DNA sequence: CCGGAAACTTACCGGCGTACAGTTCGAGTC
DNA sequence: GACTCGAACTGTACGCCGGTAAGTTTCCGG
């Protein structure tokens, strides 16, 4: 494969390295040229596989949406329930921070990429399906639409704040001492759709007056 | 002031235009050179006021943190309660989307800027103060640390998802028909720290969709 | 052995951020 | 009114960047 002229596996190598760079320095300083130089190919080589810089980011987003959808699906099939799906969402964000950033930053991506649209829709379908399963958990969902937004927003918010370092920077993280981020997620999201047991663990204000 | 050579108010003009560009095209395509050309000055003129491209973004972030802190403070002094503080957070994000983006994207900003650190800390202090005021609303807060994270995350998540267009793109927005984003915020965050059934800040008629 | 397609190269363009050495202008000073 | 000084702004130059075009190398099916 790698014969000195043909890299042999350039597409995968570019995606992997791009994710590393973006994770370390953010999407702004990610450059095709320095990436290509690192991989020992000319700066136009990646263009053959991705078309453009935007194409690389699109491909990362596709990877990300597919992985996220697969994780949510697996979680649902394992009967993890909604809370664990939310935890999985945050776990995905911390496992693949570069993908997560790119997926939700539309100004980095191009429009009209069918592969991307399909991957995104599939992931979003899993997301909403997860929230709808709340009803099947025997929990009363009075305002279903609000529950979808609240569930998504709380895990997306935790993921975003953690990834941007603002949880640490704000001192909020210190309130938890050494607690793991996923545990923090469970406790926080649990306030919304808390563990059924325990009178105070559920949604405040719904049970008592 | 503006004598053909000296712009007279370049600093403010740059910040205003930068916010417009970032709001429209995101922080990644924002360029000092095109900005300067738009304002009719040489491309090195902004450097005198901001030092670098990063300096412009830092200045935007400072503006943003100060505005956010002022809004939260005003809201607290008006006795709005926590839920309304959260709504104000989302309102800020939609009012000043460029500032919001830059404030929470540390890879766009420099480190060690004292003005920025001070503005950020002040805003974060207001945020945490708002959540602590929950106790004063007569609501039992069993896991205070989790409540802080949950409250911040849910409004930050809504703001982020809305600003990146993912609320619309995912179809979630459609569940609410023509409902205003701030109302969506009230209903969703209300699931966490539900509307006080008393007179203080409750939003009547937001249940059941 | 051959021809086409895929993978990759070199050469080039304009735009970008930044550095540095000037230039213009208002305001204060004698 | 000339002199100075600092703030604001200009012009030029450098290297990196993404994108384009034309050419080269290698693989592979016939």
Short mmCIF file of C-alpha atoms (C1' of nucleotides) in Angstrom, two decimals:
data_model
loop_
_atom_site.label_atom_id
_atom_site.label_comp_id
_atom_site.label_asym_id
_atom_site.label_seq_id
_atom_site.Cartn_x
_atom_site.Cartn_y
_atom_site.Cartn_z
CA UNK A 1 0.00 0.00 0.00
CA UNK A 2 2.36 2.68 1.20
CA UNK A 3 4.90 2.72 -1.60
CA UNK A 4 6.43 6.11 -0.98
CA UNK A 5 4.17 7.72 -3.52
CA UNK A 6 0.77 6.49 -2.47
CA UNK A 7 0.12 6.88 1.20
CA UNK A 8 -2.28 3.97 1.12
CA UNK A 9 -4.63 5.00 3.87
CA UNK A 10 -4.65 8.74 3.65
CA UNK A 11 -8.34 9.28 4.21
CA UNK A 12 -8.39 7.58 7.60
CA UNK A 13 -5.07 9.12 8.57
CA UNK A 14 -6.33 12.62 7.84
CA UNK A 15 -9.49 12.12 9.86
CA UNK A 16 -7.58 10.74 12.81
CA UNK A 17 -5.00 13.49 12.82
CA UNK A 18 -7.60 16.19 12.25
CA UNK A 19 -9.51 15.00 15.31
CA UNK A 20 -6.33 15.16 17.37
CA UNK A 21 -5.50 18.68 16.27
CA UNK A 22 -9.04 19.96 16.79
CA UNK A 23 -9.21 18.34 20.20
CA UNK A 24 -5.98 20.07 21.18
CA UNK A 25 -6.30 23.49 19.56
CA UNK A 26 -9.86 23.85 18.37
CA UNK A 27 -11.29 23.87 14.87
CA UNK A 28 -9.98 27.33 14.05
CA UNK A 29 -6.30 26.47 13.99
CA UNK A 30 -6.83 23.21 12.13
CA UNK A 31 -5.12 23.58 8.75
CA UNK A 32 -4.97 21.19 5.85
CA UNK A 33 -1.41 22.19 5.02
CA UNK A 34 0.17 21.51 8.38
CA UNK A 35 -1.87 18.33 8.62
CA UNK A 36 -0.58 17.12 5.27
CA UNK A 37 2.97 18.04 6.23
CA UNK A 38 2.64 15.98 9.41
CA UNK A 39 1.48 13.01 7.40
CA UNK A 40 4.29 13.42 4.89
CA UNK A 41 2.12 14.16 1.87
CA UNK A 42 1.66 17.26 -0.21
CA UNK A 43 -0.96 19.75 0.89
CA UNK A 44 -3.20 18.93 -2.06
CA UNK A 45 -3.32 15.20 -1.37
CA UNK A 46 -6.22 15.34 1.13
CA UNK A 47 -8.20 17.30 -1.42
CA UNK A 48 -8.44 14.19 -3.52
CA UNK A 49 -10.35 12.42 -0.75
CA UNK A 50 -12.32 15.25 0.80
CA UNK A 51 -12.59 17.96 -1.83
CA UNK A 52 -11.82 20.75 0.57
CA UNK A 53 -11.06 21.64 4.12
CA UNK A 54 -14.79 21.79 4.74
CA UNK A 55 -15.03 18.29 3.36
CA UNK A 56 -12.75 17.00 6.11
CA UNK A 57 -14.94 18.59 8.75
CA UNK A 58 -18.05 17.20 7.07
CA UNK A 59 -16.53 13.75 7.17
CA UNK A 60 -15.69 14.15 10.85
CA UNK A 61 -19.27 15.18 11.55
CA UNK A 62 -20.59 12.15 9.68
CA UNK A 63 -18.35 9.85 11.70
CA UNK A 64 -19.54 11.56 14.85
CA UNK A 65 -23.26 11.35 14.15
CA UNK A 66 -22.96 7.69 13.23
CA UNK A 67 -21.05 6.88 16.37
CA UNK A 68 -23.47 8.82 18.54
CA UNK A 69 -26.47 7.13 16.96
CA UNK A 70 -24.90 3.72 17.44
CA UNK A 71 -24.17 4.42 21.09
CA UNK A 72 -27.69 5.65 21.78
CA UNK A 73 -29.18 2.69 19.96
CA UNK A 74 -27.03 0.22 21.87
CA UNK A 75 -27.96 1.91 25.11
CA UNK A 76 -31.64 1.77 24.30
CA UNK A 77 -31.47 -1.89 23.28
CA UNK A 78 -29.71 -2.64 26.54
CA UNK A 79 -32.66 -1.08 28.33
CA UNK A 80 -30.58 1.62 29.93
CA UNK A 81 -33.41 4.09 30.13
CA UNK A 82 -33.35 7.77 29.39
CA UNK A 83 -30.99 8.88 32.10
CA UNK A 84 -28.31 6.49 30.94
CA UNK A 85 -28.82 7.64 27.37
CA UNK A 86 -28.07 11.15 28.56
CA UNK A 87 -24.96 9.95 30.31
CA UNK A 88 -23.96 8.22 27.10
CA UNK A 89 -24.38 11.53 25.26
CA UNK A 90 -21.89 13.18 27.61
CA UNK A 91 -19.57 10.20 27.43
CA UNK A 92 -19.54 10.51 23.66
CA UNK A 93 -18.69 14.21 23.91
CA UNK A 94 -15.72 13.54 26.18
CA UNK A 95 -14.58 10.49 24.21
CA UNK A 96 -14.63 12.32 20.88
CA UNK A 97 -14.50 16.01 21.69
CA UNK A 98 -13.36 17.07 18.23
CA UNK A 99 -16.23 15.24 16.55
CA UNK A 100 -18.71 16.67 19.01
CA UNK A 101 -17.55 20.24 18.40
CA UNK A 102 -17.72 19.92 14.66
CA UNK A 103 -21.09 18.15 14.62
CA UNK A 104 -22.80 21.04 16.35
CA UNK A 105 -20.99 23.92 14.69
CA UNK A 106 -22.87 24.40 11.41
CA UNK A 107 -20.71 27.37 10.40
CA UNK A 108 -17.84 24.90 10.04
CA UNK A 109 -19.80 22.58 7.79
CA UNK A 110 -21.15 22.71 4.30
CA UNK A 111 -24.76 22.33 3.38
CA UNK A 112 -26.36 19.87 1.07
CA UNK A 113 -24.12 16.93 1.89
CA UNK A 114 -26.57 14.04 1.73
CA UNK A 115 -24.40 11.69 3.75
CA UNK A 116 -24.14 14.26 6.50
CA UNK A 117 -27.85 15.05 6.51
CA UNK A 118 -28.72 11.38 6.71
CA UNK A 119 -26.29 10.70 9.56
CA UNK A 120 -27.57 13.72 11.45
CA UNK A 121 -31.20 12.80 11.03
CA UNK A 122 -30.55 9.26 12.20
CA UNK A 123 -28.80 10.50 15.30
CA UNK A 124 -31.54 13.02 16.06
CA UNK A 125 -34.15 10.31 15.65
CA UNK A 126 -32.37 8.19 18.25
CA UNK A 127 -32.23 11.18 20.56
CA UNK A 128 -35.93 11.92 20.39
CA UNK A 129 -36.79 8.28 20.63
CA UNK A 130 -34.86 8.14 23.85
CA UNK A 131 -36.82 10.96 25.39
CA UNK A 132 -40.12 9.47 24.28
CA UNK A 133 -39.21 6.29 26.09
CA UNK A 134 -39.65 8.24 29.27
CA UNK A 135 -43.34 7.52 29.13
CA UNK A 136 -42.58 3.83 29.02
CA UNK A 137 -40.61 4.20 32.20
CA UNK A 138 -43.84 4.92 33.95
CA UNK A 139 -42.97 8.53 34.47
CA UNK A 140 -45.64 11.10 33.92
CA UNK A 141 -44.63 13.46 31.16
CA UNK A 142 -46.97 16.35 31.32
CA UNK A 143 -45.31 18.59 28.75
CA UNK A 144 -43.71 16.20 26.31
CA UNK A 145 -42.20 18.80 24.03
CA UNK A 146 -40.62 20.60 26.96
CA UNK A 147 -39.28 17.29 28.25
CA UNK A 148 -37.53 16.62 24.94
CA UNK A 149 -35.88 20.02 24.99
CA UNK A 150 -35.01 19.85 28.68
CA UNK A 151 -33.46 16.40 28.39
CA UNK A 152 -31.42 17.21 25.35
CA UNK A 153 -30.40 20.65 26.59
CA UNK A 154 -29.20 19.51 29.97
CA UNK A 155 -26.84 16.88 28.63
CA UNK A 156 -25.77 19.04 25.71
CA UNK A 157 -25.14 21.88 28.12
CA UNK A 158 -23.05 19.74 30.45
CA UNK A 159 -21.06 18.38 27.52
CA UNK A 160 -20.48 21.82 26.02
CA UNK A 161 -19.55 23.49 29.29
CA UNK A 162 -17.20 20.66 30.19
CA UNK A 163 -15.54 20.55 26.77
CA UNK A 164 -14.94 24.28 26.69
CA UNK A 165 -13.42 24.12 30.15
CA UNK A 166 -16.04 26.41 31.61
CA UNK A 167 -17.11 23.95 34.26
CA UNK A 168 -13.60 24.02 35.68
CA UNK A 169 -13.02 27.69 35.03
CA UNK A 170 -16.19 28.78 36.76
CA UNK A 171 -15.38 26.86 39.92
CA UNK A 172 -18.57 24.84 39.58
CA UNK A 173 -16.53 21.70 39.18
CA UNK A 174 -15.01 22.29 42.60
CA UNK A 175 -18.41 21.84 44.23
CA UNK A 176 -18.07 18.17 43.35
CA UNK A 177 -14.50 17.67 44.54
CA UNK A 178 -13.14 14.68 42.67
CA UNK A 179 -16.41 13.47 41.27
CA UNK A 180 -16.33 12.06 37.76
CA UNK A 181 -18.10 14.07 35.06
CA UNK A 182 -20.47 11.22 34.25
CA UNK A 183 -21.51 10.98 37.87
CA UNK A 184 -22.07 14.72 37.89
CA UNK A 185 -24.21 14.23 34.81
CA UNK A 186 -26.26 11.51 36.51
CA UNK A 187 -26.88 13.62 39.57
CA UNK A 188 -27.73 16.75 37.57
CA UNK A 189 -29.88 15.18 34.91
CA UNK A 190 -31.38 13.06 37.66
CA UNK A 191 -32.99 16.19 39.02
CA UNK A 192 -34.99 16.28 35.81
CA UNK A 193 -35.85 12.65 35.27
CA UNK A 194 -34.61 11.33 38.52
CA UNK A 195 -34.50 7.78 39.78
CA UNK A 196 -38.05 6.73 40.51
CA UNK A 197 -37.28 5.68 44.02
CA UNK A 198 -37.12 8.37 46.65
CA UNK A 199 -39.64 11.12 47.03
CA UNK A 200 -37.23 14.00 46.51
CA UNK A 201 -35.39 12.51 43.60
CA UNK A 202 -38.04 13.18 41.05
CA UNK A 203 -39.17 16.36 39.42
CA UNK A 204 -39.47 18.99 42.08
CA UNK A 205 -42.82 20.56 42.41
CA UNK A 206 -44.79 17.81 40.78
CA UNK A 207 -45.38 15.63 43.78
CA UNK A 208 -45.88 17.98 46.64
CA UNK A 209 -47.24 21.42 47.02
CA UNK B 1 -12.92 63.05 14.98
CA UNK B 2 -13.14 61.57 11.54
CA UNK B 3 -10.77 63.72 9.50
CA UNK B 4 -10.10 61.35 6.67
CA UNK B 5 -7.00 60.10 8.32
CA UNK B 6 -8.15 59.29 11.81
CA UNK B 7 -11.30 57.25 11.92
CA UNK B 8 -12.13 58.68 15.31
CA UNK B 9 -14.06 55.77 16.73
CA UNK B 10 -12.37 52.76 15.26
CA UNK B 11 -12.36 50.61 18.36
CA UNK B 12 -16.11 50.68 18.78
CA UNK B 13 -16.68 50.36 15.04
CA UNK B 14 -14.50 47.25 14.85
CA UNK B 15 -16.30 45.58 17.74
CA UNK B 16 -19.70 46.33 16.29
CA UNK B 17 -18.83 45.09 12.82
CA UNK B 18 -17.02 42.04 14.17
CA UNK B 19 -20.13 41.04 16.09
CA UNK B 20 -22.21 41.37 12.93
CA UNK B 21 -19.85 39.24 10.88
CA UNK B 22 -19.54 36.56 13.54
CA UNK B 23 -23.29 36.45 14.02
CA UNK B 24 -23.74 35.92 10.28
CA UNK B 25 -20.85 33.63 9.41
CA UNK B 26 -19.39 32.38 12.66
CA UNK B 27 -16.11 33.18 14.37
CA UNK B 28 -13.99 31.18 11.96
CA UNK B 29 -14.51 33.25 8.86
CA UNK B 30 -14.13 36.53 10.69
CA UNK B 31 -11.06 38.29 9.26
CA UNK B 32 -9.39 41.50 10.35
CA UNK B 33 -8.51 42.45 6.81
CA UNK B 34 -11.98 42.32 5.31
CA UNK B 35 -13.30 44.02 8.42
CA UNK B 36 -10.82 46.87 8.03
CA UNK B 37 -11.64 47.18 4.36
CA UNK B 38 -15.34 47.47 5.19
CA UNK B 39 -14.59 50.26 7.62
CA UNK B 40 -12.38 52.06 5.13
CA UNK B 41 -9.17 51.82 7.09
CA UNK B 42 -5.94 50.00 6.42
CA UNK B 43 -5.76 46.42 7.57
CA UNK B 44 -3.23 47.29 10.26
CA UNK B 45 -5.34 49.99 11.90
CA UNK B 46 -7.31 47.68 14.25
CA UNK B 47 -4.05 46.27 15.49
CA UNK B 48 -3.34 49.58 17.20
CA UNK B 49 -6.42 49.14 19.38
CA UNK B 50 -6.54 45.40 19.88
CA UNK B 51 -3.03 44.12 19.31
CA UNK B 52 -4.16 41.16 17.28
CA UNK B 53 -7.14 39.31 15.91
CA UNK B 54 -7.34 37.45 19.20
CA UNK B 55 -7.46 40.83 20.94
CA UNK B 56 -10.67 41.70 19.12
CA UNK B 57 -12.27 38.45 20.24
CA UNK B 58 -11.05 39.01 23.80
CA UNK B 59 -12.64 42.45 23.78
CA UNK B 60 -15.91 40.99 22.49
CA UNK B 61 -15.85 38.42 25.28
CA UNK B 62 -15.26 41.12 27.89
CA UNK B 63 -18.22 43.12 26.55
CA UNK B 64 -20.31 39.98 26.63
CA UNK B 65 -19.47 38.91 30.18
CA UNK B 66 -20.13 42.41 31.46
CA UNK B 67 -23.47 42.60 29.73
CA UNK B 68 -24.49 39.16 30.94
CA UNK B 69 -23.49 39.95 34.53
CA UNK B 70 -25.41 43.21 34.40
CA UNK B 71 -28.52 41.48 33.09
CA UNK B 72 -28.41 38.76 35.73
CA UNK B 73 -27.81 41.32 38.45
CA UNK B 74 -30.72 43.48 37.29
CA UNK B 75 -32.91 40.41 37.14
CA UNK B 76 -31.97 39.36 40.64
CA UNK B 77 -32.52 42.86 42.04
CA UNK B 78 -35.91 42.89 40.40
CA UNK B 79 -36.69 39.70 42.29
CA UNK B 80 -37.22 37.67 39.15
CA UNK B 81 -36.21 34.40 40.73
CA UNK B 82 -34.06 31.69 39.28
CA UNK B 83 -36.26 30.62 36.41
CA UNK B 84 -36.38 34.14 35.04
CA UNK B 85 -32.60 34.43 35.42
CA UNK B 86 -32.31 31.37 33.21
CA UNK B 87 -34.64 32.91 30.67
CA UNK B 88 -32.50 36.04 30.77
CA UNK B 89 -29.45 33.87 30.01
CA UNK B 90 -31.12 32.57 26.87
CA UNK B 91 -32.34 36.04 25.96
CA UNK B 92 -28.78 37.30 26.19
CA UNK B 93 -27.59 34.52 23.91
CA UNK B 94 -30.14 35.37 21.25
CA UNK B 95 -29.67 39.12 21.64
CA UNK B 96 -25.90 38.92 21.29
CA UNK B 97 -25.14 35.61 19.60
CA UNK B 98 -21.66 36.60 18.50
CA UNK B 99 -20.64 37.61 21.99
CA UNK B 100 -22.11 34.44 23.44
CA UNK B 101 -20.22 32.22 21.02
CA UNK B 102 -16.91 33.90 21.66
CA UNK B 103 -17.31 34.00 25.44
CA UNK B 104 -17.60 30.24 25.68
CA UNK B 105 -15.04 29.26 23.04
CA UNK B 106 -11.73 29.41 24.90
CA UNK B 107 -9.76 28.23 21.87
CA UNK B 108 -10.66 31.54 20.23
CA UNK B 109 -9.42 33.60 23.15
CA UNK B 110 -6.06 34.34 24.69
CA UNK B 111 -5.11 33.54 28.24
CA UNK B 112 -3.86 35.84 30.92
CA UNK B 113 -5.98 38.84 29.94
CA UNK B 114 -6.81 40.30 33.35
CA UNK B 115 -9.76 42.31 32.11
CA UNK B 116 -11.27 39.20 30.57
CA UNK B 117 -10.67 37.05 33.64
CA UNK B 118 -12.26 39.65 35.88
CA UNK B 119 -15.31 40.04 33.67
CA UNK B 120 -15.73 36.29 33.42
CA UNK B 121 -15.44 35.75 37.15
CA UNK B 122 -17.96 38.47 37.85
CA UNK B 123 -20.45 36.92 35.45
CA UNK B 124 -19.92 33.43 36.87
CA UNK B 125 -20.43 34.78 40.37
CA UNK B 126 -23.80 36.20 39.33
CA UNK B 127 -24.71 32.86 37.77
CA UNK B 128 -23.97 30.82 40.87
CA UNK B 129 -25.60 33.40 43.08
CA UNK B 130 -28.75 33.00 41.04
CA UNK B 131 -28.87 29.28 41.55
CA UNK B 132 -28.22 29.60 45.27
CA UNK B 133 -31.22 31.88 45.50
CA UNK B 134 -33.30 28.80 44.81
CA UNK B 135 -33.19 28.00 48.48
CA UNK B 136 -34.66 31.39 49.23
CA UNK B 137 -37.57 30.60 46.97
CA UNK B 138 -38.59 27.99 49.48
CA UNK B 139 -37.67 25.15 47.19
CA UNK B 140 -35.86 22.20 48.71
CA UNK B 141 -32.48 21.76 47.11
CA UNK B 142 -31.18 18.42 48.19
CA UNK B 143 -28.15 18.23 45.94
CA UNK B 144 -27.05 21.83 45.66
CA UNK B 145 -24.03 21.18 43.48
CA UNK B 146 -26.10 19.16 41.02
CA UNK B 147 -28.72 21.91 41.00
CA UNK B 148 -26.11 24.48 40.02
CA UNK B 149 -24.90 22.33 37.13
CA UNK B 150 -28.39 21.36 36.04
CA UNK B 151 -29.64 24.94 36.05
CA UNK B 152 -26.71 26.31 34.16
CA UNK B 153 -26.53 23.40 31.74
CA UNK B 154 -30.17 23.47 30.75
CA UNK B 155 -30.19 27.13 29.79
CA UNK B 156 -26.73 26.94 28.26
CA UNK B 157 -27.82 23.91 26.31
CA UNK B 158 -30.96 25.58 25.01
CA UNK B 159 -28.99 28.69 24.05
CA UNK B 160 -26.29 26.68 22.30
CA UNK B 161 -28.67 24.38 20.45
CA UNK B 162 -30.81 27.31 19.35
CA UNK B 163 -27.87 29.43 18.23
CA UNK B 164 -26.34 26.62 16.20
CA UNK B 165 -29.67 26.00 14.53
CA UNK B 166 -29.86 22.46 15.85
CA UNK B 167 -33.19 23.00 17.54
CA UNK B 168 -34.72 23.80 14.17
CA UNK B 169 -32.70 21.26 12.24
CA UNK B 170 -33.59 18.40 14.54
CA UNK B 171 -37.30 19.04 14.23
CA UNK B 172 -37.58 19.55 17.98
CA UNK B 173 -38.64 23.11 17.41
CA UNK B 174 -41.61 21.88 15.44
CA UNK B 175 -43.03 20.22 18.53
CA UNK B 176 -43.71 23.72 19.78
CA UNK B 177 -45.26 25.09 16.62
CA UNK B 178 -44.88 28.88 16.75
CA UNK B 179 -43.85 29.11 20.35
CA UNK B 180 -41.26 31.72 21.21
CA UNK B 181 -37.83 30.42 22.30
CA UNK B 182 -38.07 32.14 25.67
CA UNK B 183 -41.38 30.45 26.36
CA UNK B 184 -39.84 27.14 25.37
CA UNK B 185 -37.07 27.91 27.83
CA UNK B 186 -39.57 28.63 30.61
CA UNK B 187 -41.45 25.43 30.01
CA UNK B 188 -38.32 23.30 29.76
CA UNK B 189 -36.35 24.79 32.61
CA UNK B 190 -39.59 24.84 34.56
CA UNK B 191 -39.47 21.05 34.60
CA UNK B 192 -36.32 21.38 36.67
CA UNK B 193 -37.26 24.13 39.06
CA UNK B 194 -40.91 24.19 38.33
CA UNK B 195 -42.94 27.37 38.31
CA UNK B 196 -43.74 28.40 41.82
CA UNK B 197 -47.43 27.92 42.21
CA UNK B 198 -47.50 31.07 44.26
CA UNK B 199 -47.33 34.65 43.09
CA UNK B 200 -43.60 35.17 42.86
CA UNK B 201 -42.50 34.23 39.39
CA UNK B 202 -44.73 31.51 38.20
CA UNK B 203 -45.72 31.31 34.59
CA UNK B 204 -49.29 30.23 34.37
CA UNK B 205 -50.65 28.18 31.57
CA UNK B 206 -47.40 26.65 30.45
CA UNK B 207 -48.28 23.11 31.29
CA UNK B 208 -49.70 20.47 29.01
CA UNK B 209 -48.97 20.70 25.34
"C1'" DC C 1 1.38 -5.27 -22.60
"C1'" DC C 2 -1.72 -1.55 -22.54
"C1'" DG C 3 -4.96 2.04 -21.25
"C1'" DG C 4 -7.64 4.27 -17.95
"C1'" DA C 5 -8.56 5.55 -13.32
"C1'" DA C 6 -7.01 6.58 -8.78
"C1'" DA C 7 -3.57 8.72 -5.85
"C1'" DC C 8 -0.40 12.03 -5.38
"C1'" DT C 9 2.92 16.02 -6.91
"C1'" DT C 10 4.59 20.69 -8.23
"C1'" DA C 11 3.59 25.44 -9.44
"C1'" DC C 12 0.84 29.18 -8.77
"C1'" DC C 13 -2.85 32.59 -7.10
"C1'" DG C 14 -5.10 35.62 -3.78
"C1'" DG C 15 -6.32 36.27 1.12
"C1'" DC C 16 -4.93 36.09 5.69
"C1'" DG C 17 -2.41 37.58 10.35
"C1'" DT C 18 1.51 39.82 11.80
"C1'" DA C 19 5.87 42.74 12.10
"C1'" DC C 20 8.07 46.99 11.23
"C1'" DA C 21 9.10 51.41 9.62
"C1'" DG C 22 6.97 55.41 8.29
"C1'" DT C 23 3.09 59.36 8.17
"C1'" DT C 24 -0.69 62.38 9.87
"C1'" DC C 25 -2.80 65.00 13.29
"C1'" DG C 26 -4.31 67.08 17.83
"C1'" DA C 27 -2.79 68.95 21.98
"C1'" DG C 28 0.20 70.79 25.00
"C1'" DT C 29 4.46 73.83 25.75
"C1'" DC C 30 7.55 77.61 25.33
"C1'" DG D 1 3.68 80.39 15.84
"C1'" DA D 2 7.27 76.84 15.94
"C1'" DC D 3 8.41 72.69 18.52
"C1'" DT D 4 7.57 68.37 20.45
"C1'" DC D 5 5.29 64.25 21.58
"C1'" DG D 6 2.13 60.60 21.55
"C1'" DA D 7 -1.92 58.49 19.61
"C1'" DA D 8 -3.96 57.02 15.36
"C1'" DC D 9 -3.31 55.35 11.05
"C1'" DT D 10 -0.66 53.90 6.45
"C1'" DG D 11 2.39 51.00 3.32
"C1'" DT D 12 5.34 47.35 2.55
"C1'" DA D 13 6.98 42.87 3.30
"C1'" DC D 14 6.92 37.99 5.02
"C1'" DG D 15 5.19 33.44 5.62
"C1'" DC D 16 1.14 30.41 6.08
"C1'" DC D 17 -3.19 29.21 4.34
"C1'" DG D 18 -7.05 27.17 1.03
"C1'" DG D 19 -7.97 26.43 -3.67
"C1'" DT D 20 -6.96 25.59 -8.74
"C1'" DA D 21 -4.67 23.60 -12.70
"C1'" DA D 22 -1.64 20.69 -15.00
"C1'" DG D 23 1.44 17.01 -14.63
"C1'" DT D 24 3.40 12.42 -12.58
"C1'" DT D 25 3.29 7.87 -10.47
"C1'" DT D 26 1.15 3.61 -9.49
"C1'" DC D 27 -2.43 0.14 -9.56
"C1'" DC D 28 -5.42 -2.86 -12.07
"C1'" DG D 29 -8.62 -4.87 -15.40
"C1'" DG D 30 -8.48 -6.28 -20.15
#
